[in-house]
mmCIF file of C-alpha atoms in Angstrom:
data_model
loop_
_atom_site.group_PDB
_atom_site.id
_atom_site.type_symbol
_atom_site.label_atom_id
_atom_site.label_comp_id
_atom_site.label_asym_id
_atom_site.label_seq_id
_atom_site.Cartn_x
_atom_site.Cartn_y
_atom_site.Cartn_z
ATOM 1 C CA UNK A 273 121.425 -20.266 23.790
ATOM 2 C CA UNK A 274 119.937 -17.606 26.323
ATOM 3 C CA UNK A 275 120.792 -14.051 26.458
ATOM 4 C CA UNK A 276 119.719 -11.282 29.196
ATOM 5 C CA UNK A 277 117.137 -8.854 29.818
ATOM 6 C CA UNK A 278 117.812 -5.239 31.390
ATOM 7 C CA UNK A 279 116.068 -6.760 34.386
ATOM 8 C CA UNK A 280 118.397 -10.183 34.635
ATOM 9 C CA UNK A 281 116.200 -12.737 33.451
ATOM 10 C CA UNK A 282 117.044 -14.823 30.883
ATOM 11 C CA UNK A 283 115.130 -14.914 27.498
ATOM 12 C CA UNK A 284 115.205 -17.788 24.660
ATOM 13 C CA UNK A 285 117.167 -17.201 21.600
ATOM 14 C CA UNK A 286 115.677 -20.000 19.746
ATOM 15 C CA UNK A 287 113.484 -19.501 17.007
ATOM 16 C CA UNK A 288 112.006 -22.705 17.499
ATOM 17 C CA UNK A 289 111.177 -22.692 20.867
ATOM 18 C CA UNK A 290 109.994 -18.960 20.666
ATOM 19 C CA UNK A 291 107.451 -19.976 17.761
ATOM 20 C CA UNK A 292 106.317 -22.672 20.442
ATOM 21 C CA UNK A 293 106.133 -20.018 23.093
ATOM 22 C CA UNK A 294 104.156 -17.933 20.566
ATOM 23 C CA UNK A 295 101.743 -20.281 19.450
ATOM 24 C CA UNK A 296 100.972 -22.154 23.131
ATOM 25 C CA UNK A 297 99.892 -17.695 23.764
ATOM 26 C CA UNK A 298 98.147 -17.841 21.338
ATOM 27 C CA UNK A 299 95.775 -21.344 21.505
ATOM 28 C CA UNK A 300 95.631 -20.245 25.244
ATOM 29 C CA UNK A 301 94.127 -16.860 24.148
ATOM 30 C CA UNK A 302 91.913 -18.222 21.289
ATOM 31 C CA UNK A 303 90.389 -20.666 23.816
ATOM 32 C CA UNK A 304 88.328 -18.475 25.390
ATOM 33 C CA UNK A 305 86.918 -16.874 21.787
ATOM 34 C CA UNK A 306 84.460 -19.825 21.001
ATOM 35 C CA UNK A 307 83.377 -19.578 25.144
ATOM 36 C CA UNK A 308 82.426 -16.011 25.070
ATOM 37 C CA UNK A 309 80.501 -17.011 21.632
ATOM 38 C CA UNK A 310 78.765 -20.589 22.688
ATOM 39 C CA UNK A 311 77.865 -18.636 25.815
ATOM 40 C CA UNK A 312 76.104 -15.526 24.428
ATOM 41 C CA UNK A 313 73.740 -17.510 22.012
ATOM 42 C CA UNK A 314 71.803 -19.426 24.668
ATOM 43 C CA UNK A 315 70.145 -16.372 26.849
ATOM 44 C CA UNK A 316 67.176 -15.623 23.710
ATOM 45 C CA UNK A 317 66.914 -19.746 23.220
ATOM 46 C CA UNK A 318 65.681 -20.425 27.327
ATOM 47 C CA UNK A 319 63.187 -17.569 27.552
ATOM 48 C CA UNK A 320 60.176 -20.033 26.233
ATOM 49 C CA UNK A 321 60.684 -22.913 28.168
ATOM 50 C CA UNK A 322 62.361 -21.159 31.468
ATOM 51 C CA UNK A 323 61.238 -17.926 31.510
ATOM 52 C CA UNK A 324 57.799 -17.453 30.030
ATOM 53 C CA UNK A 325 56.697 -20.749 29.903
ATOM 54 C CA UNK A 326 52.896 -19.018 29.484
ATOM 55 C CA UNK A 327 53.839 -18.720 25.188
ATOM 56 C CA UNK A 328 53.453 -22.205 25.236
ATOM 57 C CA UNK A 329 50.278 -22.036 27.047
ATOM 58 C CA UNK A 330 47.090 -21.615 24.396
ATOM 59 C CA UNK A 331 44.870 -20.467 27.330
ATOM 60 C CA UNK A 332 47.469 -17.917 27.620
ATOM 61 C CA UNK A 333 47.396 -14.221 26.567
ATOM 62 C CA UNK A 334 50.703 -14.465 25.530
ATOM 63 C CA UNK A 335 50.312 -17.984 23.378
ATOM 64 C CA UNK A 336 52.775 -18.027 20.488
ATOM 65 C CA UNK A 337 50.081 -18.170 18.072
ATOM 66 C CA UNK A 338 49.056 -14.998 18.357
ATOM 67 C CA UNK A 339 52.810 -14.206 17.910
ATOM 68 C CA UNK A 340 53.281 -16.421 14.454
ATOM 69 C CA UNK A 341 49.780 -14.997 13.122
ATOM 70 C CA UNK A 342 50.754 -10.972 14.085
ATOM 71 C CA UNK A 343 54.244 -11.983 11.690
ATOM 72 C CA UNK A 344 52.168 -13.570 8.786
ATOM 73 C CA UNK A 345 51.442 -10.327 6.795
ATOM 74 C CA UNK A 346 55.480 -9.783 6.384
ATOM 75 C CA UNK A 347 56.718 -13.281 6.058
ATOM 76 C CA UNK A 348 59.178 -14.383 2.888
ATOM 77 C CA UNK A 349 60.105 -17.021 0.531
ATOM 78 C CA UNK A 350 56.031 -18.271 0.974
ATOM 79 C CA UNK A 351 56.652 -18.804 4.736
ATOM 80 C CA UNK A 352 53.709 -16.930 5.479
ATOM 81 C CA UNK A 353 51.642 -19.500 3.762
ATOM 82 C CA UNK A 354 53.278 -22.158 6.490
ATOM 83 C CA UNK A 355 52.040 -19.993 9.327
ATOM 84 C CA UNK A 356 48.979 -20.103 7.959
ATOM 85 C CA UNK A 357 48.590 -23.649 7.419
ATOM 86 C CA UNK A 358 49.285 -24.576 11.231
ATOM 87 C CA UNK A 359 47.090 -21.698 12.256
ATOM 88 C CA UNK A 360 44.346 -23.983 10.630
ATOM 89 C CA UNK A 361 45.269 -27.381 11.835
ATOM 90 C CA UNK A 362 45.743 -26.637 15.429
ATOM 91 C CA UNK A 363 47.849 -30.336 16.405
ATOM 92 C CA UNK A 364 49.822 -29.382 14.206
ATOM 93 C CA UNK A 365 50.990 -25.442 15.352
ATOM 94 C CA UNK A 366 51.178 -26.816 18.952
ATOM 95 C CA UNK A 367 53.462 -30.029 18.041
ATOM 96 C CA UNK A 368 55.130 -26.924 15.604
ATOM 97 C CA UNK A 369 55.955 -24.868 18.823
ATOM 98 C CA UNK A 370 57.102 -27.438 21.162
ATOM 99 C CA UNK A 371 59.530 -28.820 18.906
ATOM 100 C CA UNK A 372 60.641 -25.488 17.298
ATOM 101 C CA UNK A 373 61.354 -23.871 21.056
ATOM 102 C CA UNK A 374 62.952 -27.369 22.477
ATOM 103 C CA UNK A 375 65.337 -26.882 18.951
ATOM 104 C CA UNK A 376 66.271 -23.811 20.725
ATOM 105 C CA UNK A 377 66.997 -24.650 24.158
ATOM 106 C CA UNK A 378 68.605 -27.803 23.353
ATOM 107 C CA UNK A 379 70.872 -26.085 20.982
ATOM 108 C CA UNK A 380 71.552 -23.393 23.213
ATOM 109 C CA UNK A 381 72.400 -25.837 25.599
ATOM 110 C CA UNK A 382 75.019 -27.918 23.357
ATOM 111 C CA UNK A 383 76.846 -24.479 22.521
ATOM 112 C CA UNK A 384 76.826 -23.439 26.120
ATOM 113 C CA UNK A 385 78.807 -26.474 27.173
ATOM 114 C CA UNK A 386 79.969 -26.939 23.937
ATOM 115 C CA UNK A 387 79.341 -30.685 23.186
ATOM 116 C CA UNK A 388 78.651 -31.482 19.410
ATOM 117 C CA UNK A 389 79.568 -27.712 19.249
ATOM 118 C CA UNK A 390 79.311 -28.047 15.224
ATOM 119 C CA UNK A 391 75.866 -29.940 14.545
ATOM 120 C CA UNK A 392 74.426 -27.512 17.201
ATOM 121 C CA UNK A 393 75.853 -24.406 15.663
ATOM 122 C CA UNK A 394 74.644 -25.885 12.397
ATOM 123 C CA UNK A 395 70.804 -26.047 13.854
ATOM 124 C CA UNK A 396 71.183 -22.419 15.297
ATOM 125 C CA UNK A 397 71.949 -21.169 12.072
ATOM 126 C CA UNK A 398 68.230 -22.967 10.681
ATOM 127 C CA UNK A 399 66.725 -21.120 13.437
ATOM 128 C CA UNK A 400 68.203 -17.803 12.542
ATOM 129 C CA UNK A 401 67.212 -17.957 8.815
ATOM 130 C CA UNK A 402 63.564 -19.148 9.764
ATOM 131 C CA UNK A 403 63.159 -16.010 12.596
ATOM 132 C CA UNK A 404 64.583 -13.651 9.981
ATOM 133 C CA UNK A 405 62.142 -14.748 6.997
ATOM 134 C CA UNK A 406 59.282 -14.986 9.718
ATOM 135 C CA UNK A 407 59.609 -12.105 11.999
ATOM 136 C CA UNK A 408 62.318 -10.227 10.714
ATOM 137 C CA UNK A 409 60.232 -7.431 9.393
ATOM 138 C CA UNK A 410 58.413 -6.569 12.812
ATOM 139 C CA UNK A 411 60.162 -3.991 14.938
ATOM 140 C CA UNK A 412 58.909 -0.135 14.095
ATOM 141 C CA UNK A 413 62.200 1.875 14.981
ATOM 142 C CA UNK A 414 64.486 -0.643 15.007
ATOM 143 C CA UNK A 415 64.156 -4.605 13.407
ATOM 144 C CA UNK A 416 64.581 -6.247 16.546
ATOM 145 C CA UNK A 417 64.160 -9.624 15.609
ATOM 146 C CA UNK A 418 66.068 -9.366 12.188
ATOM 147 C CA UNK A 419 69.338 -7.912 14.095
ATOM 148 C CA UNK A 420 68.802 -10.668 16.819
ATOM 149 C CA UNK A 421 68.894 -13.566 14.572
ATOM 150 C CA UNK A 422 71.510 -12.035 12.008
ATOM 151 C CA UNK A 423 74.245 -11.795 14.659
ATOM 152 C CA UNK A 424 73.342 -15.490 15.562
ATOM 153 C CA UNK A 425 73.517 -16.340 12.412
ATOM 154 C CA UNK A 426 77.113 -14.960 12.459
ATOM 155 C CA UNK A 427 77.906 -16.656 15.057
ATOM 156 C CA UNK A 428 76.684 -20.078 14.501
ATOM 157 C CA UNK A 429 78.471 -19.977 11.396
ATOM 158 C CA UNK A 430 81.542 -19.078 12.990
ATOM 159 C CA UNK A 431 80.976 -21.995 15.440
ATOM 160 C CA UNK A 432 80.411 -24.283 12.789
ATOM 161 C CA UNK A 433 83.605 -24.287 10.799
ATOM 162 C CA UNK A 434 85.675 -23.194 13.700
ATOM 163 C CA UNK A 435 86.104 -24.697 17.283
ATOM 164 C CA UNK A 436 84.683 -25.411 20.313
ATOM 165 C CA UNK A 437 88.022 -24.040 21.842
ATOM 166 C CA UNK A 438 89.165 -25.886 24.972
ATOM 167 C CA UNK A 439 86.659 -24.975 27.640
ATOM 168 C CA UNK A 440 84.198 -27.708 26.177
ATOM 169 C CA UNK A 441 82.711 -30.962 26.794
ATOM 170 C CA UNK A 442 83.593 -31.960 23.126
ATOM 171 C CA UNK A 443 87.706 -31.416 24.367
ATOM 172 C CA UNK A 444 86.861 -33.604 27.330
ATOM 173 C CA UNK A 445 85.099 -36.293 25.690
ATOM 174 C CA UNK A 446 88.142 -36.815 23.077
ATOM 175 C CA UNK A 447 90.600 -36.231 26.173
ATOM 176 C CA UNK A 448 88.158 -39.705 27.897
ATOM 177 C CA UNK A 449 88.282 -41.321 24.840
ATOM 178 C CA UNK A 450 91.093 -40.747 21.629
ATOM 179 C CA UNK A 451 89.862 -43.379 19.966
ATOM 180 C CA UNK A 452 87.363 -41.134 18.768
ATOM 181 C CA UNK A 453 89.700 -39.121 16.762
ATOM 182 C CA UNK A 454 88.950 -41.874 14.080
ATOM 183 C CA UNK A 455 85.364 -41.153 14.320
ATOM 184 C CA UNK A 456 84.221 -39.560 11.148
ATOM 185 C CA UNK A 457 80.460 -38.350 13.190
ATOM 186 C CA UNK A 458 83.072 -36.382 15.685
ATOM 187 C CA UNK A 459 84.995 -35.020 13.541
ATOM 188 C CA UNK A 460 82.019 -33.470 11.716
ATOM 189 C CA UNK A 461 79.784 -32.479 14.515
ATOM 190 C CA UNK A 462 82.565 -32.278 17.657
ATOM 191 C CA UNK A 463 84.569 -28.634 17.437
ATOM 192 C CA UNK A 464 86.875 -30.560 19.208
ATOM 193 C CA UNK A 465 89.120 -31.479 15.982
ATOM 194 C CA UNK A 466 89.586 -29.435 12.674
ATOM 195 C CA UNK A 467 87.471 -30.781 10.079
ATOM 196 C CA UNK A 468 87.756 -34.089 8.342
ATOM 197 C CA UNK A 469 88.237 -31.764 4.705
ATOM 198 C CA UNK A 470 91.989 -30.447 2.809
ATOM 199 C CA UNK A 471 93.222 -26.793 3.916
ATOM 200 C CA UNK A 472 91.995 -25.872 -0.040
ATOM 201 C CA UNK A 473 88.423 -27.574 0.186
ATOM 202 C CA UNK A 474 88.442 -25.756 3.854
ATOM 203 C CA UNK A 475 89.148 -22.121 2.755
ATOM 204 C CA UNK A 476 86.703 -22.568 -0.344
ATOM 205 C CA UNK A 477 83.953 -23.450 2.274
ATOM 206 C CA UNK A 478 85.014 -21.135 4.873
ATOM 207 C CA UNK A 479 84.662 -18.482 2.094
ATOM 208 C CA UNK A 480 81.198 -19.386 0.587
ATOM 209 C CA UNK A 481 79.729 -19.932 4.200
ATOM 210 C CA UNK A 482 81.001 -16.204 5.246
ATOM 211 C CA UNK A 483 79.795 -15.238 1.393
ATOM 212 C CA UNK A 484 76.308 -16.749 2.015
ATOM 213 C CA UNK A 485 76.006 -15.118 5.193
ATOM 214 C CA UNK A 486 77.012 -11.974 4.099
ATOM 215 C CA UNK A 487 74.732 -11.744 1.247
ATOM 216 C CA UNK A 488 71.650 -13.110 3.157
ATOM 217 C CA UNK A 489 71.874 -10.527 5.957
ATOM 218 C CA UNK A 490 72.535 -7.723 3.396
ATOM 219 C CA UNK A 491 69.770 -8.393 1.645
ATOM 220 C CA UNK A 492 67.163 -9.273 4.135
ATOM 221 C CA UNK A 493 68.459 -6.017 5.507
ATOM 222 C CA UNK A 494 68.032 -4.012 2.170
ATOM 223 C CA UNK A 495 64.681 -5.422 1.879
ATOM 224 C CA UNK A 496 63.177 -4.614 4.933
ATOM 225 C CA UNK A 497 64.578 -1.250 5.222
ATOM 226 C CA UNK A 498 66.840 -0.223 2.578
ATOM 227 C CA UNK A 499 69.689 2.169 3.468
ATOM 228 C CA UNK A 500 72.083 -0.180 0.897
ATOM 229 C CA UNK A 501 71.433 -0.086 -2.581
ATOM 230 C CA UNK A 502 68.435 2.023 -1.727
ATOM 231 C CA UNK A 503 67.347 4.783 0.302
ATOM 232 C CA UNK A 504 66.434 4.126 4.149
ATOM 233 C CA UNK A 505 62.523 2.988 4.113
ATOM 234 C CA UNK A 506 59.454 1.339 5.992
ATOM 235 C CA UNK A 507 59.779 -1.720 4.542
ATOM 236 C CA UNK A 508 57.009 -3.238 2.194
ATOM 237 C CA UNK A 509 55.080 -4.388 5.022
ATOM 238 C CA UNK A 510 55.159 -0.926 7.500
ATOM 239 C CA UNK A 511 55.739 -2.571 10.979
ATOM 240 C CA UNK A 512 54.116 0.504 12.393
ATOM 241 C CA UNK A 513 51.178 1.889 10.305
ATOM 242 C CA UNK A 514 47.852 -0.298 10.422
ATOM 243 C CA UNK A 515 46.756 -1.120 6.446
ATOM 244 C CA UNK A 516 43.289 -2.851 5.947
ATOM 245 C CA UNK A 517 43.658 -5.035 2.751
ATOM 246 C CA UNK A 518 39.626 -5.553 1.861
ATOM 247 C CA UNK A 519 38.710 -7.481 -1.393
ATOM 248 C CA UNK A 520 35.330 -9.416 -2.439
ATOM 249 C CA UNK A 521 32.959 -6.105 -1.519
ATOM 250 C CA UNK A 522 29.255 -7.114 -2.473
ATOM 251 C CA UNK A 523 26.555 -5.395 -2.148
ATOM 252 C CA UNK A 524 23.171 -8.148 -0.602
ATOM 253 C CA UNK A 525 20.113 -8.379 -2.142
ATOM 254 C CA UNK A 526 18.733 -7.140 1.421
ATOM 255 C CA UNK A 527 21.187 -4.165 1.232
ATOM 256 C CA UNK A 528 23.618 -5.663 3.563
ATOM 257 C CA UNK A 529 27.055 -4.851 2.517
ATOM 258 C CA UNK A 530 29.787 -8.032 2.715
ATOM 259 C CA UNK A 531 33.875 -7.824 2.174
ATOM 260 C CA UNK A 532 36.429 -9.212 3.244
ATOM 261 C CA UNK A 533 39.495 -7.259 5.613
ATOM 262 C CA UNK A 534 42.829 -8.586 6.457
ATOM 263 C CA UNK A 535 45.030 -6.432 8.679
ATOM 264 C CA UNK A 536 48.351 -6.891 7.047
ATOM 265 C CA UNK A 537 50.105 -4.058 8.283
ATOM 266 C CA UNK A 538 51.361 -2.230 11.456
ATOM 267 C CA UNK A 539 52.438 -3.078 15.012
ATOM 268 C CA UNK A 540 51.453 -5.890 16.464
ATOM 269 C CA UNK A 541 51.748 -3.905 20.149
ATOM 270 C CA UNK A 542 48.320 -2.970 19.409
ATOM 271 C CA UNK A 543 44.662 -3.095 17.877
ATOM 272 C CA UNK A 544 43.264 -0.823 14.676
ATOM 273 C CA UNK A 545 39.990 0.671 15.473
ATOM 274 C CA UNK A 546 37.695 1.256 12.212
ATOM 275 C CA UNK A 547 35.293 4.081 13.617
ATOM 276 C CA UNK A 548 33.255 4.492 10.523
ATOM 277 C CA UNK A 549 32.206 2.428 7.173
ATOM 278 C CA UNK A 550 30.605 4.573 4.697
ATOM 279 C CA UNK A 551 28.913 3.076 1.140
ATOM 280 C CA UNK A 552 29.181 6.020 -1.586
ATOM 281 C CA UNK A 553 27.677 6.014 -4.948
ATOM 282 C CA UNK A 554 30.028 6.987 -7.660
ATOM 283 C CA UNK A 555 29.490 10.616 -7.550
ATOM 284 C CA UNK A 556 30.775 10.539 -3.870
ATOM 285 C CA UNK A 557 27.706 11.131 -2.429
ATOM 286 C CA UNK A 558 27.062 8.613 0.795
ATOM 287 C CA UNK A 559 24.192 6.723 0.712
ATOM 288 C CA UNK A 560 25.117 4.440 4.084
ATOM 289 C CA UNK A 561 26.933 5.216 7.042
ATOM 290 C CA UNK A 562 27.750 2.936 10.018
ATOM 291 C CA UNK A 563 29.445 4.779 13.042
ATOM 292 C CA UNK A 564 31.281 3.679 15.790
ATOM 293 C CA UNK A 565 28.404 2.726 17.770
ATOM 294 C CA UNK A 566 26.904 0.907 14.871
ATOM 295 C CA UNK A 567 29.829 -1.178 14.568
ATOM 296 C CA UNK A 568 30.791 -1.974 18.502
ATOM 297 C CA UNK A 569 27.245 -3.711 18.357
ATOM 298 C CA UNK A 570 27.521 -5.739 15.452
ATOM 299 C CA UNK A 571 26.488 -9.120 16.015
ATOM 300 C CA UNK A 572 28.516 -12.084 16.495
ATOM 301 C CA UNK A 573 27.058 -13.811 13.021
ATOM 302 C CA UNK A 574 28.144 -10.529 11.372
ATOM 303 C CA UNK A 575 31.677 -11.648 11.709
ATOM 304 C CA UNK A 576 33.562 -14.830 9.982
ATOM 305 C CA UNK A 577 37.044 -14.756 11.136
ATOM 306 C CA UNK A 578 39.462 -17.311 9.556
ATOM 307 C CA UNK A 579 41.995 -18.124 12.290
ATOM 308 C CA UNK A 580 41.051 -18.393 16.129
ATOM 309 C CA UNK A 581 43.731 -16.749 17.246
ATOM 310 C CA UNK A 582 44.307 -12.482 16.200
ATOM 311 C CA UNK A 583 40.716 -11.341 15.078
ATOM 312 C CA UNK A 584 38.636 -8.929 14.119
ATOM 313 C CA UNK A 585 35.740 -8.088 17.069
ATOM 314 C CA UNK A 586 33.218 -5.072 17.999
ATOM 315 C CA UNK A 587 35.502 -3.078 20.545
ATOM 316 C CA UNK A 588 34.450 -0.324 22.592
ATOM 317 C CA UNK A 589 34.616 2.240 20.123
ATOM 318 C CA UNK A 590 34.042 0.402 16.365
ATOM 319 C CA UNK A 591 35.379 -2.538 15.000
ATOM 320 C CA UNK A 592 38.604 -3.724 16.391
ATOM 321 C CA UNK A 593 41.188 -5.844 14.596
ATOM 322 C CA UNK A 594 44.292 -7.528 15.831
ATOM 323 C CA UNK A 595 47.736 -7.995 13.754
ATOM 324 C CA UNK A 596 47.076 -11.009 11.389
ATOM 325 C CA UNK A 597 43.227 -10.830 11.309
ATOM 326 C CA UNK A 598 41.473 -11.948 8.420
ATOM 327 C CA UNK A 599 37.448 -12.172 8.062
ATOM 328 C CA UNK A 600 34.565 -11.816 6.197
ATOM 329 C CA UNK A 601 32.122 -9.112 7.414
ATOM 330 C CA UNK A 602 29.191 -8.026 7.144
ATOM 331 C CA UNK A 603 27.399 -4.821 7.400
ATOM 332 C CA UNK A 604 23.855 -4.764 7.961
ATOM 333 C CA UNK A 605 21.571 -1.817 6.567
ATOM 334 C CA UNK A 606 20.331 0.642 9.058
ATOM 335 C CA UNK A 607 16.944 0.757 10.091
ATOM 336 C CA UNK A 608 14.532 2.301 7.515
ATOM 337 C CA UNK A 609 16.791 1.946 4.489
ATOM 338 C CA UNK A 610 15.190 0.260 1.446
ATOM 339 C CA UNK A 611 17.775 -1.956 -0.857
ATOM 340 C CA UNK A 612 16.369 -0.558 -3.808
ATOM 341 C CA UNK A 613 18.124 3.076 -2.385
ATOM 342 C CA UNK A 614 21.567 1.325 -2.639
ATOM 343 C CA UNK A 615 21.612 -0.028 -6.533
ATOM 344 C CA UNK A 616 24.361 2.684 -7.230
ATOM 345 C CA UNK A 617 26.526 1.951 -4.185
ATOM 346 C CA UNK A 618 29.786 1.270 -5.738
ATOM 347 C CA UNK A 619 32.596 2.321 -2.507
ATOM 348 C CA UNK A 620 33.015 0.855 0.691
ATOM 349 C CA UNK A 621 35.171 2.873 2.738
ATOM 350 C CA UNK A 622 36.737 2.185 5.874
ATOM 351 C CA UNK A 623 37.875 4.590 8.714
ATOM 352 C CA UNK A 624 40.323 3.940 10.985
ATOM 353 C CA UNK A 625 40.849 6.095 14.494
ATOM 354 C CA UNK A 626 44.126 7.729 12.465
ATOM 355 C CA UNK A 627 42.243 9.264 10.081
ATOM 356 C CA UNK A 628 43.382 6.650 7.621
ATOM 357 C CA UNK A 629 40.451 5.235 4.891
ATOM 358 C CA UNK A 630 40.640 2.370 3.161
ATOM 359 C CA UNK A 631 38.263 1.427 -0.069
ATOM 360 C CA UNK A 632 37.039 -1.680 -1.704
ATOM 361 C CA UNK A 633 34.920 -1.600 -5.188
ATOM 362 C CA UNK A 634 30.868 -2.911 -4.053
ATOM 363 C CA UNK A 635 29.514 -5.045 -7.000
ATOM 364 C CA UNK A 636 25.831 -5.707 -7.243
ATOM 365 C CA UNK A 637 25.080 -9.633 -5.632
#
């Protein structure tokens, strides 16, 4: 039974057929959703491997070392102990790298075309939670890396217990091939077909994935900078002020002064300058001083650094450290100052070019 329009046409009474009519709409709408998705997560996976092929380079200025090292200081859940261990075993960082970007690309490139649209979406969400515990902490004014990865992790998530909608090579395998509709493997990692799992057992996961996600960008979120259960802040690690952690200060028997720094704060865009170390007694009086031109000439054996990569180095205009750096230093006396004259040294302080000083307690060797 038909009836007719103001225009003539005829329209279908049926509420049958008009649920059909409603529904084909609709798949033929939703079909493009996962596209637009699987299509906007690949651009940040190819820039390694396409685009700036040089971060994989370690003659490179731009090496990816430098990159994992400058992230160290703000790294969670003990990940910063894993940079630190490849830093050290050099094999292993590069073989790290290679396979870590190729994760990327290749993913990107399975949820571009959308083939195994669901194991792939599955991997992207691994390499969203690693870049958000590694890096998501950098970015002064604005997390960039933490807001990069969180709205991947969205939308691998999505991916995963949704669809690879019909613009896919998943939709065309099964259309070359049905009998792999009783393939268990396809089922799971092909968006092609709804998972192998009841409507109940579905929701419940659908629920705790969206739950999971929810909480773990919330929090990461309310860690780094607050502004949900707490007041907007830096962070615990400040991505833009330098801070010198320095332990171990002893003073030599020759009157050399040793410590040991670690940059483990700031921006990794650039260097902090120390223009002046100054040993005080404990009535404040200073009873050594090294100036900038003091330190730009220490010598090379005056400096242990513990990774190859970001390090501390005489720079132009004192001692210059780069995001990451860890060493042991040390400070030789000036000419014409007897190590008897130190015995009451008890501060180190250093200077940066901010006006910033930063102490460490001097015990007798």
């Amino acid at each position: 039974m038909s009836t007719l329009t103001l225009d003539g046409t005829a329209t279908v009474s049926d509420p049958a057929a008009q649920r059909s009519k409603a529904d084909a709409l609709r798949w033929a709408r939703s079909a493009f959703y996962p596209l637009h998705s699987r299509i906007h997560l690949l651009g940040w996976r190819s820039r390694r491997f396409i685009y700036a092929p040089a971060k994989l380079d370690p003659n490179a200025a731009s090496w990816m070392a430098n990159k994992f090292q400058s992230a160290m200081p703000g790294a969670l859940l003990g990940t910063d102990h894993v940079i630190a261990f490849l830093l050290h075993h050099f094999y292993l960082l590069y073989a790290a790298l290679i396979i870590f970007s190729a994760a990327e690309l290749i993913a990107g490139l399975f949820l571009m075309t959308g083939f195994l649209t669901r194991a792939a979406a599955l991997v992207s969400i691994g390499l969203s939670v690693v870049l958000m515990l590694m890096f998501g902490w950098q970015g002064a004014t604005c997390i960039d890396e933490w807001t990069m990865a969180a709205c991947n992790l969205a939308i691998g998530a999505t991916l995963m217990l949704g669809d690879s909608g019909a613009f896919s090579f998943d939709n065309a395998l099964l259309a070359r091939q049905p009998a792999l509709v009783e393939r268990g493997w396809f089922r799971w990692m092909s968006g092609a077909l709804p998972l192998p799992t009841h409507s109940g057992t579905f929701q419940k996961t659908s629920l705790a994935v969206f739950a999971a996600t929810v909480v773990f960008n919330v929090a990461t979120y309310n860690y780094y900078r607050g502004s949900v259960v707490t007041p907007f802040h830096g962070g615990p690690v400040s991505p833009g002020k330098h801070h010198l952690d320095l332990t171990d200060g002893v003073l030599l028997l020759d009157g050399a002064v040793r410590f040991h720094a670690y940059l483990d704060g700031g921006t990794a865009a650039a260097p902090s300058n120390v223009m002046t170390a100054v040993l005080k007694a404990n009535d404040g009086s200073v009873l050594e001083q090294w100036d900038g031109t003091a330190l730009s000439h220490l010598p090379t054996s005056a400096i242990t650094n513990e990774f190859a990569y970001n390090r501390f180095a005489p720079g132009p205009f004192g001692l210059r450290a780069e995001m990451g750096a860890m060493a042991t230093i040390t400070l030789p006396t000036a000419s014409g100052t007897e190590a008897g004259g130190l015995r009451n040294a008890t501060i180190l302080q250093l200077r940066t070019v901010n006006g910033n000083a930063f102490n460490v307690a001097v015990r007798p060797e």
